[in-house]
Amino acid sequence: MTHQTSDLEAQLDALRQEGQQAIATAETLEQLDQLRVKYLGKKGQLSQALGGMGKLPPEERPRIGALTNEVKEALQNDLDTKRTALQAAQIQAQLEAETLDVTMPGMYRPQGRMHPLNSTIDRALDIFTGLGYTVAQGPEMETDYYNFEALNFQPDHPARDMQDTLYLTDGNLLRTHTSTVQIRYMEENDPPIRVAVPGRVYRRDTVDATHSAVFHQIEILAVDEGLTFSDLRGTIKVFLEAMFGDVPIRFRPSFFPFTEPSAEVDVQWKGRWLEVLGCGMVDPNVLKAVGYDPEVYTGFAAGFGVERLAMVLHQIDDIRRLYNSDLRFLRQF
Ligand code: 2NL
């Protein structure tokens, strides 16, 4: 055995020992990969050691070659085993870190609830959809035409006054009732129609316990051949019974520009007569404005204030309580 051969053998043995030691103590897959490059890579230590092969006598090369393969296989084998072990450990650590403790107390999330105005609107609309009405909605900013003219308001009607209606600088206004949507609905649909319109409306009002500049309305409208005041009365009675129970109701004559005849309706509630809505037979001028023939069709309509209904149903003494978002108050309903 030549001097170079025993040198190379010793070098390979040392490489195997050192490599196996390093692989055994590697802690991460990254470290392991660095070791693979260091020992088995193209420019790794094993390749470098083999660089010395050329200097060996030819008869000794097969033995050294076999030894090199042995070292290479041993290191490769250790690397594979270690990689499997580290991967398993990594998965195990991840599993442990992501374990769900189902016994941990939950996170507190405050529970929201419906505002009493919305639940009142829902309740009323449930009744009307049950009677075959379709729900429609429309814009809150309106033109004079949809808010007044199409509804048979005379040009000098006091409701058109700046004292009563909120006008925008461009000449538009904030709707004072949801009848605007019914006009739009009639323009788009032919009779027979049954439509219920909830929405926010605006009046120039000083706020007090029973008045607000912004409030909510629901209006209903039916147009068909042969509808009479009896149909109106029956519809109102069914609605109020569903809303308040079997309470006495009374109709009083009234006036609205858009209905003729017109009436206001009271319910007897806790021993007193309470006005809850206005209604009437649709004025022929309104039917004409949307292109319906008043000789063929008649209609009835009614409108009521949602705040008023909510206040009666929940015995609320001041309308402002419905707007100032005091949860101690709102949580009661
Ligand atoms: C009230 C009275 C009412 C109507 C609204 C109506 C709508 C059209 C045609 C005819 Cl498109 N009428 N709506 C009719 C009568 C009364 O509301 O005191 N509301 C709070």
Short mmCIF file of C-alpha atoms and ligand atoms in Angstrom, two decimals:
data_model
loop_
_atom_site.label_atom_id
_atom_site.label_comp_id
_atom_site.label_asym_id
_atom_site.label_seq_id
_atom_site.Cartn_x
_atom_site.Cartn_y
_atom_site.Cartn_z
CA MET A 1 0.00 0.00 0.00
CA THR A 2 1.45 3.35 -1.01
CA HIS A 3 1.74 6.33 1.21
CA GLN A 4 -0.88 8.28 -0.80
CA THR A 5 -3.33 5.40 -0.55
CA SER A 6 -3.25 5.14 3.22
CA ASP A 7 -3.51 8.93 3.40
CA LEU A 8 -6.61 8.92 1.25
CA GLU A 9 -8.11 6.04 3.20
CA ALA A 10 -7.59 7.89 6.45
CA GLN A 11 -9.07 11.03 4.91
CA LEU A 12 -12.16 9.13 3.74
CA ASP A 13 -12.59 7.49 7.14
CA ALA A 14 -12.31 10.86 8.85
CA LEU A 15 -14.83 12.29 6.39
CA ARG A 16 -17.29 9.51 7.16
CA GLN A 17 -16.91 9.98 10.90
CA GLU A 18 -17.14 13.73 10.84
CA GLY A 19 -20.07 13.67 8.38
CA GLN A 20 -22.06 11.10 10.33
CA GLN A 21 -21.46 13.05 13.52
CA ALA A 22 -22.60 16.32 11.91
CA ILE A 23 -25.70 14.66 10.39
CA ALA A 24 -26.60 13.09 13.73
CA THR A 25 -26.54 16.46 15.49
CA ALA A 26 -28.31 18.49 12.74
CA GLU A 27 -31.42 20.12 14.18
CA THR A 28 -33.22 21.48 11.13
CA LEU A 29 -33.89 20.46 7.54
CA GLU A 30 -31.96 23.55 6.41
CA GLN A 31 -28.88 22.48 8.38
CA LEU A 32 -29.23 18.99 6.93
CA ASP A 33 -29.35 20.35 3.40
CA GLN A 34 -26.23 22.41 4.06
CA LEU A 35 -24.47 19.22 5.22
CA ARG A 36 -25.56 17.39 2.07
CA VAL A 37 -23.98 20.11 -0.04
CA LYS A 38 -20.90 20.20 2.16
CA TYR A 39 -20.18 16.46 1.96
CA LEU A 40 -21.91 15.09 -1.13
CA GLY A 41 -22.25 18.19 -3.31
CA LYS A 42 -20.40 18.64 -6.63
CA LYS A 43 -17.74 20.71 -4.90
CA GLY A 44 -18.20 18.86 -1.62
CA GLN A 45 -15.54 17.25 0.52
CA LEU A 46 -16.03 13.80 -0.96
CA SER A 47 -15.40 15.11 -4.50
CA GLN A 48 -12.38 17.00 -3.27
CA ALA A 49 -10.94 13.90 -1.61
CA LEU A 50 -11.44 12.01 -4.86
CA GLY A 51 -9.41 14.62 -6.64
CA GLY A 52 -6.43 12.79 -5.12
CA MET A 53 -7.36 9.55 -6.95
CA GLY A 54 -5.31 10.49 -9.98
CA LYS A 55 -2.13 10.26 -8.01
CA LEU A 56 -2.82 6.65 -6.95
CA PRO A 57 -1.27 3.63 -8.59
CA PRO A 58 -3.89 2.09 -10.91
CA GLU A 59 -4.08 -1.22 -9.00
CA GLU A 60 -5.21 0.53 -5.85
CA ARG A 61 -7.90 2.62 -7.43
CA PRO A 62 -10.71 -0.01 -7.30
CA ARG A 63 -10.34 -0.44 -3.54
CA ILE A 64 -10.34 3.29 -2.90
CA GLY A 65 -13.24 3.67 -5.33
CA ALA A 66 -15.21 1.05 -3.38
CA LEU A 67 -14.36 2.77 -0.11
CA THR A 68 -15.51 6.10 -1.56
CA ASN A 69 -18.82 4.57 -2.58
CA GLU A 70 -19.18 3.06 0.86
CA VAL A 71 -18.62 6.45 2.52
CA LYS A 72 -20.97 8.13 0.08
CA GLU A 73 -23.71 5.56 0.67
CA ALA A 74 -23.26 5.71 4.41
CA LEU A 75 -23.58 9.51 4.43
CA GLN A 76 -26.49 9.43 1.96
CA ASN A 77 -28.21 6.82 4.10
CA ASP A 78 -27.75 8.88 7.26
CA LEU A 79 -28.99 12.00 5.48
CA ASP A 80 -32.16 10.20 4.32
CA THR A 81 -32.86 8.73 7.73
CA LYS A 82 -32.28 12.06 9.43
CA ARG A 83 -34.43 13.92 6.90
CA THR A 84 -37.35 11.55 7.55
CA ALA A 85 -36.91 12.01 11.29
CA LEU A 86 -36.72 15.82 11.07
CA GLN A 87 -39.76 15.98 8.78
CA ALA A 88 -41.75 13.82 11.19
CA ALA A 89 -40.66 16.04 14.08
CA GLN A 90 -41.67 19.14 12.16
CA ILE A 91 -45.15 17.75 11.45
CA GLN A 92 -45.49 16.68 15.06
CA ALA A 93 -44.52 20.17 16.29
CA GLN A 94 -47.02 21.75 13.91
CA LEU A 95 -49.77 19.41 15.07
CA GLU A 96 -49.03 20.28 18.67
CA ALA A 97 -48.93 24.03 17.96
CA GLU A 98 -52.23 23.95 16.09
CA THR A 99 -54.13 21.79 18.51
CA LEU A 100 -57.59 23.18 19.27
CA ASP A 101 -58.46 23.30 22.92
CA VAL A 102 -62.18 22.81 22.73
CA THR A 103 -62.50 23.40 26.45
CA MET A 104 -61.19 26.99 26.18
CA PRO A 105 -63.80 29.69 26.95
CA GLY A 106 -65.25 31.25 23.74
CA MET A 107 -64.65 34.79 22.51
CA TYR A 108 -67.31 37.29 23.56
CA ARG A 109 -69.14 38.84 20.62
CA PRO A 110 -71.83 41.40 21.45
CA GLN A 111 -75.18 40.26 20.06
CA GLY A 112 -76.90 42.75 17.77
CA ARG A 113 -80.67 42.95 17.46
CA MET A 114 -83.28 44.52 15.28
CA HIS A 115 -84.26 48.14 15.90
CA PRO A 116 -87.93 48.44 16.98
CA LEU A 117 -88.68 50.60 13.92
CA ASN A 118 -87.43 47.85 11.62
CA SER A 119 -89.30 45.12 13.45
CA THR A 120 -92.47 47.22 13.23
CA ILE A 121 -91.93 47.70 9.47
CA ASP A 122 -91.31 43.95 9.07
CA ARG A 123 -94.43 43.07 10.98
CA ALA A 124 -96.62 45.42 8.92
CA LEU A 125 -95.09 44.25 5.63
CA ASP A 126 -95.62 40.60 6.63
CA ILE A 127 -99.32 41.33 6.96
CA PHE A 128 -99.57 43.12 3.60
CA THR A 129 -97.48 40.57 1.70
CA GLY A 130 -99.82 37.98 3.20
CA LEU A 131 -102.68 39.90 1.55
CA GLY A 132 -100.89 39.74 -1.82
CA TYR A 133 -99.06 43.07 -1.80
CA THR A 134 -95.66 43.57 -3.42
CA VAL A 135 -93.04 45.62 -1.54
CA ALA A 136 -91.46 48.53 -3.47
CA GLN A 137 -88.88 51.15 -2.58
CA GLY A 138 -87.62 54.35 -4.19
CA PRO A 139 -85.41 57.44 -3.85
CA GLU A 140 -85.51 59.78 -0.85
CA MET A 141 -84.49 62.77 -2.97
CA GLU A 142 -87.37 63.63 -5.26
CA THR A 143 -88.72 66.14 -7.74
CA ASP A 144 -91.69 68.43 -7.14
CA TYR A 145 -93.55 66.37 -9.74
CA TYR A 146 -93.43 63.03 -7.88
CA ASN A 147 -93.86 64.50 -4.41
CA PHE A 148 -96.68 66.98 -5.18
CA GLU A 149 -97.86 67.52 -8.73
CA ALA A 150 -98.69 63.90 -9.66
CA LEU A 151 -100.44 63.57 -6.30
CA ASN A 152 -102.91 66.35 -7.11
CA PHE A 153 -101.44 69.00 -4.84
CA GLN A 154 -102.52 72.43 -6.11
CA PRO A 155 -99.63 74.81 -6.98
CA ASP A 156 -100.32 76.92 -3.89
CA HIS A 157 -100.86 74.00 -1.47
CA PRO A 158 -99.38 74.89 1.95
CA ALA A 159 -97.43 71.61 2.18
CA ARG A 160 -95.32 72.88 -0.73
CA ASP A 161 -94.23 75.77 1.44
CA MET A 162 -90.57 76.09 2.38
CA GLN A 163 -91.84 76.09 5.97
CA ASP A 164 -92.95 72.47 5.63
CA THR A 165 -90.74 70.78 3.06
CA LEU A 166 -86.94 70.46 2.94
CA TYR A 167 -85.79 71.74 -0.47
CA LEU A 168 -82.33 71.16 -1.91
CA THR A 169 -80.45 73.99 -3.60
CA ASP A 170 -80.90 72.34 -7.04
CA GLY A 171 -84.71 72.55 -6.76
CA ASN A 172 -85.18 68.91 -5.73
CA LEU A 173 -86.59 68.07 -2.33
CA LEU A 174 -86.55 65.37 0.34
CA ARG A 175 -89.76 63.37 -0.08
CA THR A 176 -92.44 64.18 2.49
CA HIS A 177 -94.24 60.84 2.00
CA THR A 178 -93.61 57.52 0.26
CA SER A 179 -96.49 58.13 -2.21
CA THR A 180 -93.73 59.19 -4.63
CA VAL A 181 -92.72 55.53 -4.95
CA GLN A 182 -96.30 54.50 -5.68
CA ILE A 183 -96.49 57.05 -8.50
CA ARG A 184 -93.26 55.59 -9.91
CA TYR A 185 -94.63 52.06 -9.47
CA MET A 186 -97.86 52.92 -11.33
CA GLU A 187 -95.84 54.49 -14.16
CA GLU A 188 -94.00 51.18 -14.56
CA ASN A 189 -96.89 48.73 -14.02
CA ASP A 190 -100.41 48.26 -15.37
CA PRO A 191 -103.39 47.48 -13.11
CA PRO A 192 -104.30 45.41 -11.24
CA ILE A 193 -101.68 46.45 -8.66
CA ARG A 194 -101.19 45.91 -4.94
CA VAL A 195 -98.10 47.60 -3.57
CA ALA A 196 -96.72 48.39 -0.10
CA VAL A 197 -93.99 50.99 0.32
CA PRO A 198 -91.93 51.45 3.49
CA GLY A 199 -89.41 54.24 3.79
CA ARG A 200 -87.83 57.26 5.39
CA VAL A 201 -89.54 60.61 4.85
CA TYR A 202 -88.66 64.21 5.74
CA ARG A 203 -90.54 67.24 6.96
CA ARG A 204 -89.38 70.60 8.18
CA ASP A 205 -90.45 70.10 11.77
CA THR A 206 -89.22 71.17 15.17
CA VAL A 207 -88.29 68.06 17.12
CA ASP A 208 -90.31 67.29 20.24
CA ALA A 209 -91.72 64.20 21.97
CA THR A 210 -94.06 63.40 19.06
CA HIS A 211 -92.38 65.09 16.06
CA SER A 212 -89.20 64.39 14.13
CA ALA A 213 -87.86 65.92 10.91
CA VAL A 214 -87.03 62.41 9.72
CA PHE A 215 -89.54 59.64 10.24
CA HIS A 216 -90.82 56.46 8.62
CA GLN A 217 -93.96 55.67 6.70
CA ILE A 218 -95.62 52.68 5.16
CA GLU A 219 -98.16 53.29 2.43
CA ILE A 220 -100.26 50.77 0.60
CA LEU A 221 -102.00 51.18 -2.74
CA ALA A 222 -104.44 48.94 -4.63
CA VAL A 223 -105.75 49.74 -8.12
CA ASP A 224 -108.12 47.42 -9.93
CA GLU A 225 -111.50 47.30 -11.65
CA GLY A 226 -114.39 47.70 -9.23
CA LEU A 227 -112.56 48.45 -5.98
CA THR A 228 -114.78 50.28 -3.48
CA PHE A 229 -114.56 51.93 -0.08
CA SER A 230 -115.72 48.58 1.40
CA ASP A 231 -112.56 46.93 0.08
CA LEU A 232 -110.53 49.70 1.72
CA ARG A 233 -112.37 49.31 5.00
CA GLY A 234 -111.99 45.51 5.01
CA THR A 235 -108.26 45.73 4.24
CA ILE A 236 -107.68 48.27 7.02
CA LYS A 237 -109.67 46.19 9.49
CA VAL A 238 -107.73 43.01 8.70
CA PHE A 239 -104.45 44.89 9.00
CA LEU A 240 -105.27 46.56 12.32
CA GLU A 241 -106.55 43.29 13.79
CA ALA A 242 -103.33 41.54 12.81
CA MET A 243 -101.32 44.42 14.28
CA PHE A 244 -103.25 45.19 17.49
CA GLY A 245 -105.60 42.25 18.00
CA ASP A 246 -109.39 42.46 17.92
CA VAL A 247 -109.73 46.16 18.84
CA PRO A 248 -112.63 48.50 17.98
CA ILE A 249 -111.85 50.81 15.03
CA ARG A 250 -113.60 53.93 13.68
CA PHE A 251 -113.36 55.87 10.42
CA ARG A 252 -113.63 59.69 10.51
CA PRO A 253 -113.97 61.83 7.38
CA SER A 254 -110.83 63.72 6.46
CA PHE A 255 -109.08 65.34 3.51
CA PHE A 256 -105.96 64.53 1.48
CA PRO A 257 -105.21 66.03 -1.94
CA PHE A 258 -104.61 62.55 -3.40
CA THR A 259 -107.73 60.72 -2.15
CA GLU A 260 -111.47 61.39 -2.42
CA PRO A 261 -113.24 60.54 -0.19
CA SER A 262 -110.62 60.44 2.56
CA ALA A 263 -110.70 59.15 6.11
CA GLU A 264 -108.65 58.92 9.25
CA VAL A 265 -108.78 55.74 11.27
CA ASP A 266 -108.64 55.41 15.05
CA VAL A 267 -108.24 52.29 17.17
CA GLN A 268 -109.48 52.00 20.71
CA TRP A 269 -106.35 51.32 22.69
CA LYS A 270 -106.23 51.22 26.48
CA GLY A 271 -109.56 53.06 26.75
CA ARG A 272 -108.69 55.91 24.36
CA TRP A 273 -109.22 56.54 20.63
CA LEU A 274 -105.85 56.73 18.91
CA GLU A 275 -105.39 57.95 15.36
CA VAL A 276 -103.22 55.41 13.53
CA LEU A 277 -103.56 56.04 9.80
CA GLY A 278 -105.05 58.05 6.95
CA CYS A 279 -106.63 56.52 3.87
CA GLY A 280 -109.08 57.04 1.02
CA MET A 281 -110.11 56.25 -2.55
CA VAL A 282 -107.41 57.34 -5.00
CA ASP A 283 -108.34 60.68 -6.59
CA PRO A 284 -109.13 60.28 -10.33
CA ASN A 285 -106.58 63.04 -11.06
CA VAL A 286 -103.82 60.82 -9.61
CA LEU A 287 -104.89 57.88 -11.81
CA LYS A 288 -104.91 60.19 -14.84
CA ALA A 289 -101.40 61.49 -14.00
CA VAL A 290 -99.96 57.97 -14.37
CA GLY A 291 -102.00 57.17 -17.49
CA TYR A 292 -104.65 54.94 -15.90
CA ASP A 293 -108.25 55.42 -17.14
CA PRO A 294 -110.33 56.48 -14.08
CA GLU A 295 -113.48 55.36 -15.91
CA VAL A 296 -112.15 51.79 -15.87
CA TYR A 297 -110.10 51.64 -12.66
CA THR A 298 -110.59 52.68 -9.08
CA GLY A 299 -108.12 52.40 -6.23
CA PHE A 300 -107.65 52.82 -2.54
CA ALA A 301 -104.61 53.84 -0.52
CA ALA A 302 -103.55 54.25 3.07
CA GLY A 303 -100.55 55.65 4.85
CA PHE A 304 -99.32 55.35 8.40
CA GLY A 305 -96.42 56.48 10.49
CA VAL A 306 -94.14 53.68 11.67
CA GLU A 307 -92.95 55.58 14.77
CA ARG A 308 -96.56 56.04 15.84
CA LEU A 309 -97.27 52.31 15.48
CA ALA A 310 -94.07 51.37 17.34
CA MET A 311 -94.84 53.84 20.14
CA VAL A 312 -98.33 52.44 20.58
CA LEU A 313 -97.22 48.80 20.40
CA HIS A 314 -94.29 49.21 22.83
CA GLN A 315 -95.70 52.02 25.00
CA ILE A 316 -92.87 54.40 24.13
CA ASP A 317 -93.47 57.92 25.47
CA ASP A 318 -91.00 59.96 23.41
CA ILE A 319 -90.21 59.59 19.68
CA ARG A 320 -86.61 60.71 20.32
CA ARG A 321 -85.90 57.46 22.14
CA LEU A 322 -86.16 55.72 18.75
CA TYR A 323 -83.28 57.78 17.34
CA ASN A 324 -80.64 58.29 19.99
CA SER A 325 -79.25 54.74 19.97
CA ASP A 326 -79.34 54.23 23.72
CA LEU A 327 -78.83 50.47 23.86
CA ARG A 328 -80.20 50.23 27.40
CA PHE A 329 -83.49 51.38 25.90
CA LEU A 330 -83.34 49.58 22.54
CA ARG A 331 -82.42 46.21 24.04
CA GLN A 332 -85.85 45.96 25.61
CA PHE A 333 -87.65 45.19 22.36
C1 2NL B 1 -101.33 59.81 6.51
C2 2NL B 1 -102.12 59.65 5.28
C3 2NL B 1 -102.21 58.63 3.17
C4 2NL B 1 -102.22 57.90 0.91
C5 2NL B 1 -101.54 58.19 2.06
C6 2NL B 1 -101.81 57.60 -1.50
C7 2NL B 1 -100.85 57.33 -2.44
C8 2NL B 1 -101.19 57.41 -3.76
C9 2NL B 1 -102.42 57.77 -4.15
C10 2NL B 1 -103.34 58.04 -3.16
CL1 2NL B 1 -100.01 57.10 -4.95
N1 2NL B 1 -103.02 57.96 -1.87
N2 2NL B 1 -101.47 57.50 -0.19
C11 2NL B 1 -103.60 58.02 0.88
C12 2NL B 1 -104.26 58.46 2.00
C13 2NL B 1 -103.58 58.78 3.15
O1 2NL B 1 -101.48 58.92 4.29
O2 2NL B 1 -101.77 60.37 7.45
N3 2NL B 1 -100.11 59.28 6.52
C14 2NL B 1 -99.26 59.35 7.66
#
